Amino acid sequence: MSSENADAGREPEESSSVWDVVVVGAGPAGASAAYAAAVAGRRVLLLEKAEIPRYKTCGGGIIGFSRDSLPPGFELPLRDRVHAVTFSLNGKLSRTRRSKRMLFGLINRPEFDAGLVEEAQKAGAELRTGTAVTRVEQHGPAVPDRRTVAVVLSDGETVLARAVVGADGSAGRIGAHVGVKLDQVDLGLEAEIPVPETVAEDWAGRVLIDWGPMPGSYGWVFPKGDTLTVGVISARGDGAGTKRYLEDFIGRLGLAGFEPKISSGHLTRCRSDDSPLSRGRVVVCGDAAGLLEPWTREGISFALRSGRLAGEWAVRIAEAHDAVDARRQALNYAFAIKAGLGVEMGVGRRMLKLFERRPGILHAVLTGFRPAWTAFAGVTRGSTSLAELVRSHPMAQRALSVMDRRELREQTALREQAASVSEDSEVR
């Protein structure tokens, strides 16, 4: 249904002054939300503070769940198709696993994001770039009634909407308005390195994943034609160590002599279990909601899936005639997120704890135990997920349960130690 048809039956004044859905942020989450709402026939405005296309720090891996969440007929601008993965443990014990079928694809974010935005526009959404949002208001003089949200722009203009979707990143305004809480923050550093054809040929169709020297850290090499995307990620707090890991990683790969065309950094943030996903007529998705896989920090599939759900439920919120109904629809959105992506995040957190403590065991299992490689391939292709694997494999359940009990014992010991220190201080 076109946006013109969606206006049929409405008062002309209302349709021209109030948008059904305003989406803030035109990354994968925002573009998916705008597409979903526009396909439903709503009047949708997509706001983006930058000009499109724009660069984003991102490996650019498109796994099966990402492909399944794309608009029908969307052609992925793939730079390479991955059929092999080389695993290494801080540069040692390298082993390559291969697959006859494609494991996942690699894209450049500027092209990918621009394509998704174009799909949203084709569906009827209106795009405004170079437009930063200062705040949203659900009460006050800028809000004409309780069915309306005011989106205040940096130039002073106020845009009115029946529902707002926040997809403006983990440090954006909308997440702050909703009150998103984060319990895991990681620092990713990345370099886009142009290489000669002979080097590019060595990497074609193959990626490298290196389990790093710091707890929970890892590095990657993703080939994209004549450019290699090389990056590392680790918990925030040791920026110098993370930078050193990237420099050492590039050096031992023999790439130190090539000048990067882009060097960038980015903080990834995971939500707390009890973090809200909505406030009134405002919902958040993607990075703005802290939705990404905690172990691998994979975020594109989470952005696409949560964005689509946010757009669909924003339509229902826009149609709600009172605060009670709007709240009900927002809660339904939160339930849909937690029942799917939330479960995957829970398993990802447990996997991260295992990886932080025993990276060598994980490396040995992936490189030496064929069922583990088959499971890895299934996750990348989208035929299964971490959550499904744990549910269906008793051995995995037992391993994670052991880690959970060990962590609980250690936390209890730390609390008792802290209490003992406190008591000693009081005695003195």
GROMACS .gro file of C-alpha atoms in nm:
model
  428
    1MET     CA    1   0.000   0.000   0.000
    2SER     CA    2   0.143   0.339  -0.091
    3SER     CA    3   0.176   0.626   0.155
    4GLU     CA    4  -0.088   0.814  -0.047
    5ASN     CA    5  -0.337   0.531   0.001
    6ALA     CA    6  -0.250   0.519   0.369
    7ASP     CA    7  -0.372   0.880   0.399
    8ALA     CA    8  -0.717   0.793   0.265
    9GLY     CA    9  -0.993   0.854   0.515
   10ARG     CA   10  -0.787   1.081   0.740
   11GLU     CA   11  -0.833   1.446   0.807
   12PRO     CA   12  -0.606   1.642   0.569
   13GLU     CA   13  -0.466   1.855   0.849
   14GLU     CA   14  -0.369   1.552   1.058
   15SER     CA   15  -0.210   1.356   0.772
   16SER     CA   16   0.005   1.651   0.670
   17SER     CA   17   0.126   1.744   1.019
   18VAL     CA   18   0.162   1.415   1.209
   19TRP     CA   19   0.362   1.117   1.086
   20ASP     CA   20   0.243   0.769   1.179
   21VAL     CA   21   0.598   0.652   1.252
   22VAL     CA   22   0.923   0.846   1.280
   23VAL     CA   23   1.239   0.635   1.276
   24VAL     CA   24   1.559   0.791   1.411
   25GLY     CA   25   1.874   0.642   1.256
   26ALA     CA   26   1.914   0.489   0.909
   27GLY     CA   27   2.143   0.194   0.981
   28PRO     CA   28   2.023  -0.166   0.931
   29ALA     CA   29   1.788  -0.147   1.231
   30GLY     CA   30   1.634   0.187   1.136
   31ALA     CA   31   1.603   0.108   0.766
   32SER     CA   32   1.438  -0.226   0.850
   33ALA     CA   33   1.193  -0.055   1.087
   34ALA     CA   34   1.109   0.211   0.828
   35TYR     CA   35   1.059  -0.055   0.562
   36ALA     CA   36   0.831  -0.265   0.784
   37ALA     CA   37   0.614   0.033   0.879
   38ALA     CA   38   0.598   0.168   0.524
   39VAL     CA   39   0.504  -0.170   0.377
   40ALA     CA   40   0.211  -0.170   0.621
   41GLY     CA   41   0.090   0.149   0.452
   42ARG     CA   42   0.186   0.399   0.720
   43ARG     CA   43   0.333   0.746   0.669
   44VAL     CA   44   0.694   0.699   0.774
   45LEU     CA   45   0.975   0.951   0.817
   46LEU     CA   46   1.332   0.819   0.842
   47LEU     CA   47   1.581   1.062   1.000
   48GLU     CA   48   1.959   1.027   0.971
   49LYS     CA   49   2.215   1.275   1.105
   50ALA     CA   50   2.483   1.181   0.847
   51GLU     CA   51   2.475   1.177   0.469
   52ILE     CA   52   2.426   0.837   0.306
   53PRO     CA   53   2.635   0.639   0.227
   54ARG     CA   54   2.860   0.672   0.534
   55TYR     CA   55   3.129   0.452   0.685
   56LYS     CA   56   3.065   0.241   0.995
   57THR     CA   57   3.318   0.038   1.192
   58CYS     CA   58   3.193  -0.314   1.123
   59GLY     CA   59   3.336  -0.642   1.001
   60GLY     CA   60   3.049  -0.672   0.755
   61GLY     CA   61   2.969  -1.042   0.798
   62ILE     CA   62   2.620  -1.136   0.677
   63ILE     CA   63   2.512  -1.463   0.838
   64GLY     CA   64   2.204  -1.665   0.753
   65PHE     CA   65   1.973  -1.487   0.997
   66SER     CA   66   2.069  -1.156   0.835
   67ARG     CA   67   1.989  -1.283   0.485
   68ASP     CA   68   1.655  -1.418   0.604
   69SER     CA   69   1.560  -1.078   0.748
   70LEU     CA   70   1.619  -0.871   0.433
   71PRO     CA   71   1.336  -0.721   0.225
   72PRO     CA   72   1.209  -0.960  -0.045
   73GLY     CA   73   1.419  -0.938  -0.358
   74PHE     CA   74   1.700  -0.741  -0.189
   75GLU     CA   75   2.029  -0.805  -0.367
   76LEU     CA   76   2.319  -0.823  -0.125
   77PRO     CA   77   2.621  -0.621  -0.241
   78LEU     CA   78   2.856  -0.906  -0.153
   79ARG     CA   79   3.230  -0.842  -0.178
   80ASP     CA   80   3.314  -1.206  -0.107
   81ARG     CA   81   3.154  -1.540  -0.023
   82VAL     CA   82   3.318  -1.727   0.263
   83HIS     CA   83   3.378  -2.103   0.228
   84ALA     CA   84   3.669  -2.144   0.471
   85VAL     CA   85   3.764  -2.026   0.820
   86THR     CA   86   4.113  -2.027   0.966
   87PHE     CA   87   4.114  -2.036   1.347
   88SER     CA   88   4.421  -1.943   1.552
   89LEU     CA   89   4.494  -1.903   1.921
   90ASN     CA   90   4.676  -1.570   1.958
   91GLY     CA   91   4.862  -1.637   1.635
   92LYS     CA   92   4.940  -2.003   1.710
   93LEU     CA   93   4.789  -2.345   1.642
   94SER     CA   94   4.630  -2.231   1.316
   95ARG     CA   95   4.390  -2.464   1.143
   96THR     CA   96   4.160  -2.406   0.847
   97ARG     CA   97   3.816  -2.558   0.815
   98ARG     CA   98   3.643  -2.563   0.476
   99SER     CA   99   3.288  -2.603   0.350
  100LYS     CA  100   3.149  -2.676   0.004
  101ARG     CA  101   2.852  -2.451   0.080
  102MET     CA  102   2.885  -2.081   0.153
  103LEU     CA  103   2.912  -2.008   0.524
  104PHE     CA  104   2.838  -1.635   0.512
  105GLY     CA  105   2.886  -1.331   0.292
  106LEU     CA  106   3.089  -1.013   0.335
  107ILE     CA  107   2.968  -0.661   0.261
  108ASN     CA  108   3.082  -0.305   0.301
  109ARG     CA  109   2.847  -0.118   0.532
  110PRO     CA  110   2.814   0.201   0.321
  111GLU     CA  111   2.675   0.003   0.025
  112PHE     CA  112   2.466  -0.229   0.241
  113ASP     CA  113   2.306   0.045   0.450
  114ALA     CA  114   2.234   0.260   0.145
  115GLY     CA  115   2.062  -0.035  -0.022
  116LEU     CA  116   1.839  -0.095   0.280
  117VAL     CA  117   1.745   0.273   0.295
  118GLU     CA  118   1.656   0.263  -0.074
  119GLU     CA  119   1.424  -0.032  -0.008
  120ALA     CA  120   1.252   0.164   0.270
  121GLN     CA  121   1.206   0.457   0.033
  122LYS     CA  122   1.063   0.231  -0.237
  123ALA     CA  123   0.813   0.106   0.021
  124GLY     CA  124   0.700   0.465   0.080
  125ALA     CA  125   0.919   0.597   0.363
  126GLU     CA  126   1.051   0.953   0.335
  127LEU     CA  127   1.422   1.006   0.412
  128ARG     CA  128   1.581   1.317   0.560
  129THR     CA  129   1.960   1.315   0.603
  130GLY     CA  130   2.182   1.566   0.779
  131THR     CA  131   1.916   1.582   1.050
  132ALA     CA  132   2.018   1.530   1.412
  133VAL     CA  133   1.764   1.470   1.687
  134THR     CA  134   1.810   1.664   2.011
  135ARG     CA  135   1.537   1.498   2.216
  136VAL     CA  136   1.192   1.345   2.216
  137GLU     CA  137   0.902   1.469   2.428
  138GLN     CA  138   0.585   1.283   2.522
  139HIS     CA  139   0.449   1.556   2.749
  140GLY     CA  140   0.466   1.934   2.749
  141PRO     CA  141   0.372   2.228   2.526
  142ALA     CA  142   0.526   2.076   2.211
  143VAL     CA  143   0.292   1.775   2.236
  144PRO     CA  144  -0.062   1.852   2.116
  145ASP     CA  145  -0.226   1.541   2.267
  146ARG     CA  146  -0.150   1.213   2.444
  147ARG     CA  147  -0.142   1.022   2.116
  148THR     CA  148   0.152   1.223   1.988
  149VAL     CA  149   0.530   1.227   2.036
  150ALA     CA  150   0.736   1.536   1.958
  151VAL     CA  151   1.077   1.478   1.798
  152VAL     CA  152   1.286   1.792   1.842
  153LEU     CA  153   1.561   1.842   1.582
  154SER     CA  154   1.891   2.023   1.629
  155ASP     CA  155   1.778   2.314   1.412
  156GLY     CA  156   1.480   2.373   1.642
  157GLU     CA  157   1.217   2.211   1.420
  158THR     CA  158   0.967   1.980   1.589
  159VAL     CA  159   0.837   1.671   1.408
  160LEU     CA  160   0.521   1.505   1.539
  161ALA     CA  161   0.454   1.130   1.529
  162ARG     CA  162   0.211   0.871   1.661
  163ALA     CA  163   0.506   0.638   1.733
  164VAL     CA  164   0.884   0.672   1.734
  165VAL     CA  165   1.146   0.405   1.671
  166GLY     CA  166   1.492   0.472   1.811
  167ALA     CA  167   1.769   0.319   1.598
  168ASP     CA  168   2.032   0.588   1.651
  169GLY     CA  169   2.304   0.373   1.805
  170SER     CA  170   2.404   0.273   2.156
  171ALA     CA  171   2.498   0.630   2.252
  172GLY     CA  172   2.194   0.789   2.087
  173ARG     CA  173   1.928   1.019   2.226
  174ILE     CA  174   1.639   0.777   2.199
  175GLY     CA  175   1.797   0.503   2.408
  176ALA     CA  176   1.867   0.762   2.679
  177HIS     CA  177   1.502   0.872   2.667
  178VAL     CA  178   1.380   0.514   2.706
  179GLY     CA  179   1.632   0.448   2.983
  180VAL     CA  180   1.826   0.164   2.820
  181LYS     CA  181   2.068  -0.001   3.065
  182LEU     CA  182   2.390  -0.164   2.947
  183ASP     CA  183   2.601  -0.426   3.124
  184GLN     CA  184   2.873  -0.509   2.869
  185VAL     CA  185   3.081  -0.255   2.679
  186ASP     CA  186   3.354  -0.359   2.436
  187LEU     CA  187   3.602  -0.168   2.223
  188GLY     CA  188   3.642  -0.265   1.859
  189LEU     CA  189   3.932  -0.135   1.647
  190GLU     CA  190   3.943  -0.186   1.273
  191ALA     CA  191   4.156  -0.106   0.968
  192GLU     CA  192   4.055  -0.120   0.602
  193ILE     CA  193   4.378  -0.223   0.428
  194PRO     CA  194   4.414  -0.214   0.046
  195VAL     CA  195   4.639  -0.500  -0.069
  196PRO     CA  196   4.796  -0.610  -0.400
  197GLU     CA  197   4.611  -0.863  -0.614
  198THR     CA  198   4.848  -1.144  -0.514
  199VAL     CA  199   4.770  -1.090  -0.145
  200ALA     CA  200   4.398  -1.056  -0.210
  201GLU     CA  201   4.398  -1.389  -0.394
  202ASP     CA  202   4.547  -1.564  -0.089
  203TRP     CA  203   4.251  -1.449   0.120
  204ALA     CA  204   3.967  -1.487  -0.131
  205GLY     CA  205   3.682  -1.693   0.014
  206ARG     CA  206   3.855  -1.739   0.351
  207VAL     CA  207   3.841  -1.548   0.680
  208LEU     CA  208   4.064  -1.564   0.985
  209ILE     CA  209   3.938  -1.567   1.343
  210ASP     CA  210   4.209  -1.531   1.608
  211TRP     CA  211   4.129  -1.588   1.974
  212GLY     CA  212   4.314  -1.299   2.137
  213PRO     CA  213   4.550  -1.249   2.434
  214MET     CA  214   4.302  -1.066   2.658
  215PRO     CA  215   3.999  -1.238   2.816
  216GLY     CA  216   3.708  -1.237   2.572
  217SER     CA  217   3.910  -1.080   2.290
  218TYR     CA  218   3.943  -1.193   1.932
  219GLY     CA  219   4.059  -1.064   1.595
  220TRP     CA  220   3.940  -1.111   1.238
  221VAL     CA  221   4.042  -1.073   0.877
  222PHE     CA  222   3.755  -1.035   0.629
  223PRO     CA  223   3.852  -1.017   0.258
  224LYS     CA  224   3.657  -0.780   0.035
  225GLY     CA  225   3.813  -0.783  -0.307
  226ASP     CA  226   4.124  -0.566  -0.307
  227THR     CA  227   4.077  -0.467   0.059
  228LEU     CA  228   4.112  -0.662   0.383
  229THR     CA  229   3.902  -0.560   0.682
  230VAL     CA  230   4.123  -0.636   0.984
  231GLY     CA  231   3.998  -0.578   1.336
  232VAL     CA  232   4.005  -0.679   1.700
  233ILE     CA  233   3.764  -0.645   1.990
  234SER     CA  234   3.797  -0.675   2.367
  235ALA     CA  235   3.634  -0.548   2.684
  236ARG     CA  236   3.659  -0.173   2.731
  237GLY     CA  237   3.908  -0.064   2.993
  238ASP     CA  238   4.240  -0.148   2.831
  239GLY     CA  239   4.244   0.064   2.519
  240ALA     CA  240   4.624   0.053   2.497
  241GLY     CA  241   4.621  -0.327   2.516
  242THR     CA  242   4.353  -0.351   2.247
  243LYS     CA  243   4.551  -0.118   2.020
  244ARG     CA  244   4.865  -0.322   2.082
  245TYR     CA  245   4.676  -0.642   1.994
  246LEU     CA  246   4.565  -0.491   1.662
  247GLU     CA  247   4.917  -0.374   1.579
  248ASP     CA  248   5.068  -0.713   1.665
  249PHE     CA  249   4.791  -0.890   1.474
  250ILE     CA  250   4.852  -0.686   1.159
  251GLY     CA  251   5.226  -0.732   1.195
  252ARG     CA  252   5.228  -1.109   1.220
  253LEU     CA  253   4.990  -1.131   0.922
  254GLY     CA  254   5.254  -0.955   0.713
  255LEU     CA  255   5.027  -0.657   0.648
  256ALA     CA  256   5.218  -0.389   0.839
  257GLY     CA  257   5.374  -0.255   0.519
  258PHE     CA  258   5.037  -0.163   0.366
  259GLU     CA  259   4.880   0.174   0.449
  260PRO     CA  260   4.519   0.151   0.578
  261LYS     CA  261   4.275   0.373   0.394
  262ILE     CA  262   4.056   0.386   0.706
  263SER     CA  263   4.140   0.323   1.073
  264SER     CA  264   3.850   0.346   1.314
  265GLY     CA  265   3.717   0.245   1.654
  266HIS     CA  266   3.374   0.179   1.800
  267LEU     CA  267   3.219   0.083   2.133
  268THR     CA  268   2.966  -0.200   2.129
  269ARG     CA  269   2.716  -0.217   2.414
  270CYS     CA  270   2.492  -0.505   2.528
  271ARG     CA  271   2.171  -0.443   2.722
  272SER     CA  272   2.106  -0.563   3.074
  273ASP     CA  273   1.840  -0.830   3.111
  274ASP     CA  274   1.605  -0.585   3.282
  275SER     CA  275   1.669  -0.296   3.043
  276PRO     CA  276   1.350  -0.139   2.902
  277LEU     CA  277   1.275  -0.152   2.530
  278SER     CA  278   1.008   0.116   2.527
  279ARG     CA  279   0.871   0.422   2.699
  280GLY     CA  280   0.524   0.539   2.612
  281ARG     CA  281   0.499   0.553   2.233
  282VAL     CA  282   0.874   0.521   2.182
  283VAL     CA  283   1.051   0.188   2.119
  284VAL     CA  284   1.419   0.111   2.058
  285CYS     CA  285   1.591  -0.153   1.844
  286GLY     CA  286   1.935  -0.259   1.727
  287ASP     CA  287   2.234  -0.093   1.894
  288ALA     CA  288   2.006   0.171   2.047
  289ALA     CA  289   1.848  -0.108   2.251
  290GLY     CA  290   2.182  -0.279   2.324
  291LEU     CA  291   2.081  -0.576   2.112
  292LEU     CA  292   2.374  -0.780   1.984
  293GLU     CA  293   2.528  -1.121   2.046
  294PRO     CA  294   2.748  -1.085   2.358
  295TRP     CA  295   3.012  -1.343   2.266
  296THR     CA  296   3.088  -1.261   1.902
  297ARG     CA  297   2.942  -0.907   1.925
  298GLU     CA  298   2.764  -0.978   1.597
  299GLY     CA  299   2.508  -0.702   1.553
  300ILE     CA  300   2.380  -0.689   1.195
  301SER     CA  301   2.136  -0.980   1.226
  302PHE     CA  302   2.013  -0.846   1.562
  303ALA     CA  303   1.965  -0.503   1.404
  304LEU     CA  304   1.770  -0.638   1.107
  305ARG     CA  305   1.548  -0.866   1.314
  306SER     CA  306   1.476  -0.619   1.594
  307GLY     CA  307   1.427  -0.337   1.342
  308ARG     CA  308   1.163  -0.532   1.155
  309LEU     CA  309   0.979  -0.612   1.479
  310ALA     CA  310   1.005  -0.251   1.595
  311GLY     CA  311   0.855  -0.126   1.269
  312GLU     CA  312   0.569  -0.374   1.285
  313TRP     CA  313   0.483  -0.295   1.646
  314ALA     CA  314   0.528   0.080   1.592
  315VAL     CA  315   0.241   0.056   1.345
  316ARG     CA  316   0.022  -0.092   1.619
  317ILE     CA  317   0.135   0.171   1.869
  318ALA     CA  318   0.053   0.444   1.616
  319GLU     CA  319  -0.298   0.302   1.583
  320ALA     CA  320  -0.352   0.292   1.962
  321HIS     CA  321  -0.608   0.550   2.076
  322ASP     CA  322  -0.504   0.566   2.441
  323ALA     CA  323  -0.203   0.517   2.666
  324VAL     CA  324  -0.320   0.176   2.789
  325ASP     CA  325  -0.342   0.030   2.439
  326ALA     CA  326  -0.010   0.189   2.339
  327ARG     CA  327   0.152   0.037   2.647
  328ARG     CA  328   0.005  -0.303   2.564
  329GLN     CA  329   0.151  -0.295   2.213
  330ALA     CA  330   0.491  -0.181   2.342
  331LEU     CA  331   0.493  -0.470   2.590
  332ASN     CA  332   0.409  -0.710   2.309
  333TYR     CA  333   0.711  -0.578   2.120
  334ALA     CA  334   0.931  -0.631   2.425
  335PHE     CA  335   0.798  -0.985   2.465
  336ALA     CA  336   0.874  -1.065   2.099
  337ILE     CA  337   1.231  -0.939   2.140
  338LYS     CA  338   1.297  -1.122   2.466
  339ALA     CA  339   1.144  -1.449   2.344
  340GLY     CA  340   1.377  -1.457   2.044
  341LEU     CA  341   1.682  -1.233   2.055
  342GLY     CA  342   1.680  -1.220   2.436
  343VAL     CA  343   1.718  -1.597   2.461
  344GLU     CA  344   2.006  -1.590   2.213
  345MET     CA  345   2.175  -1.313   2.411
  346GLY     CA  346   2.144  -1.518   2.731
  347VAL     CA  347   2.325  -1.810   2.572
  348GLY     CA  348   2.580  -1.573   2.421
  349ARG     CA  349   2.662  -1.434   2.766
  350ARG     CA  350   2.726  -1.783   2.897
  351MET     CA  351   2.941  -1.863   2.594
  352LEU     CA  352   3.143  -1.546   2.654
  353LYS     CA  353   3.212  -1.652   3.013
  354LEU     CA  354   3.333  -1.990   2.888
  355PHE     CA  355   3.546  -1.825   2.621
  356GLU     CA  356   3.698  -1.577   2.868
  357ARG     CA  357   3.807  -1.859   3.096
  358ARG     CA  358   3.900  -2.133   2.849
  359PRO     CA  359   3.978  -1.995   2.500
  360GLY     CA  360   4.217  -2.285   2.439
  361ILE     CA  361   3.945  -2.544   2.497
  362LEU     CA  362   3.709  -2.362   2.263
  363HIS     CA  363   3.980  -2.347   1.997
  364ALA     CA  364   4.060  -2.716   2.036
  365VAL     CA  365   3.694  -2.814   2.011
  366LEU     CA  366   3.625  -2.602   1.701
  367THR     CA  367   3.935  -2.717   1.518
  368GLY     CA  368   3.945  -3.080   1.628
  369PHE     CA  369   3.587  -3.189   1.691
  370ARG     CA  370   3.386  -3.213   1.370
  371PRO     CA  371   3.038  -3.178   1.530
  372ALA     CA  372   3.152  -2.845   1.677
  373TRP     CA  373   3.258  -2.721   1.332
  374THR     CA  374   2.927  -2.843   1.189
  375ALA     CA  375   2.744  -2.647   1.459
  376PHE     CA  376   2.951  -2.335   1.383
  377ALA     CA  377   2.868  -2.368   1.015
  378GLY     CA  378   2.499  -2.410   1.100
  379VAL     CA  379   2.496  -2.088   1.300
  380THR     CA  380   2.668  -1.889   1.024
  381ARG     CA  381   2.429  -2.025   0.762
  382GLY     CA  382   2.126  -1.956   0.979
  383SER     CA  383   2.004  -2.314   0.997
  384THR     CA  384   2.040  -2.306   1.376
  385SER     CA  385   2.131  -2.066   1.658
  386LEU     CA  386   2.341  -2.081   1.974
  387ALA     CA  387   2.023  -2.113   2.179
  388GLU     CA  388   1.894  -2.403   1.968
  389LEU     CA  389   2.230  -2.579   1.988
  390VAL     CA  390   2.236  -2.560   2.366
  391ARG     CA  391   1.877  -2.682   2.391
  392SER     CA  392   1.942  -2.979   2.165
  393HIS     CA  393   2.284  -3.088   2.296
  394PRO     CA  394   2.296  -3.218   2.656
  395MET     CA  395   2.678  -3.196   2.656
  396ALA     CA  396   2.664  -2.823   2.583
  397GLN     CA  397   2.401  -2.776   2.854
  398ARG     CA  398   2.620  -2.955   3.109
  399ALA     CA  399   2.931  -2.754   3.014
  400LEU     CA  400   2.749  -2.422   3.050
  401SER     CA  401   2.586  -2.536   3.375
  402VAL     CA  402   2.928  -2.618   3.518
  403MET     CA  403   3.050  -2.271   3.421
  404ASP     CA  404   2.740  -2.112   3.576
  405ARG     CA  405   2.797  -2.296   3.906
  406ARG     CA  406   3.166  -2.207   3.907
  407GLU     CA  407   3.089  -1.840   3.847
  408LEU     CA  408   2.826  -1.844   4.124
  409ARG     CA  409   3.079  -1.992   4.369
  410GLU     CA  410   3.337  -1.730   4.277
  411GLN     CA  411   3.087  -1.446   4.313
  412THR     CA  412   2.982  -1.580   4.653
  413ALA     CA  413   3.346  -1.603   4.763
  414LEU     CA  414   3.409  -1.245   4.651
  415ARG     CA  415   3.105  -1.117   4.842
  416GLU     CA  416   3.215  -1.302   5.155
  417GLN     CA  417   3.566  -1.162   5.118
  418ALA     CA  418   3.429  -0.809   5.076
  419ALA     CA  419   3.208  -0.854   5.382
  420SER     CA  420   3.505  -0.980   5.584
  421VAL     CA  421   3.714  -0.677   5.483
  422SER     CA  422   3.428  -0.447   5.580
  423GLU     CA  423   3.395  -0.611   5.921
  424ASP     CA  424   3.772  -0.582   5.981
  425SER     CA  425   3.757  -0.213   5.896
  426GLU     CA  426   3.472  -0.156   6.143
  427VAL     CA  427   3.667  -0.337   6.420
  428ARG     CA  428   3.968  -0.115   6.360
   0.00000   0.00000   0.00000
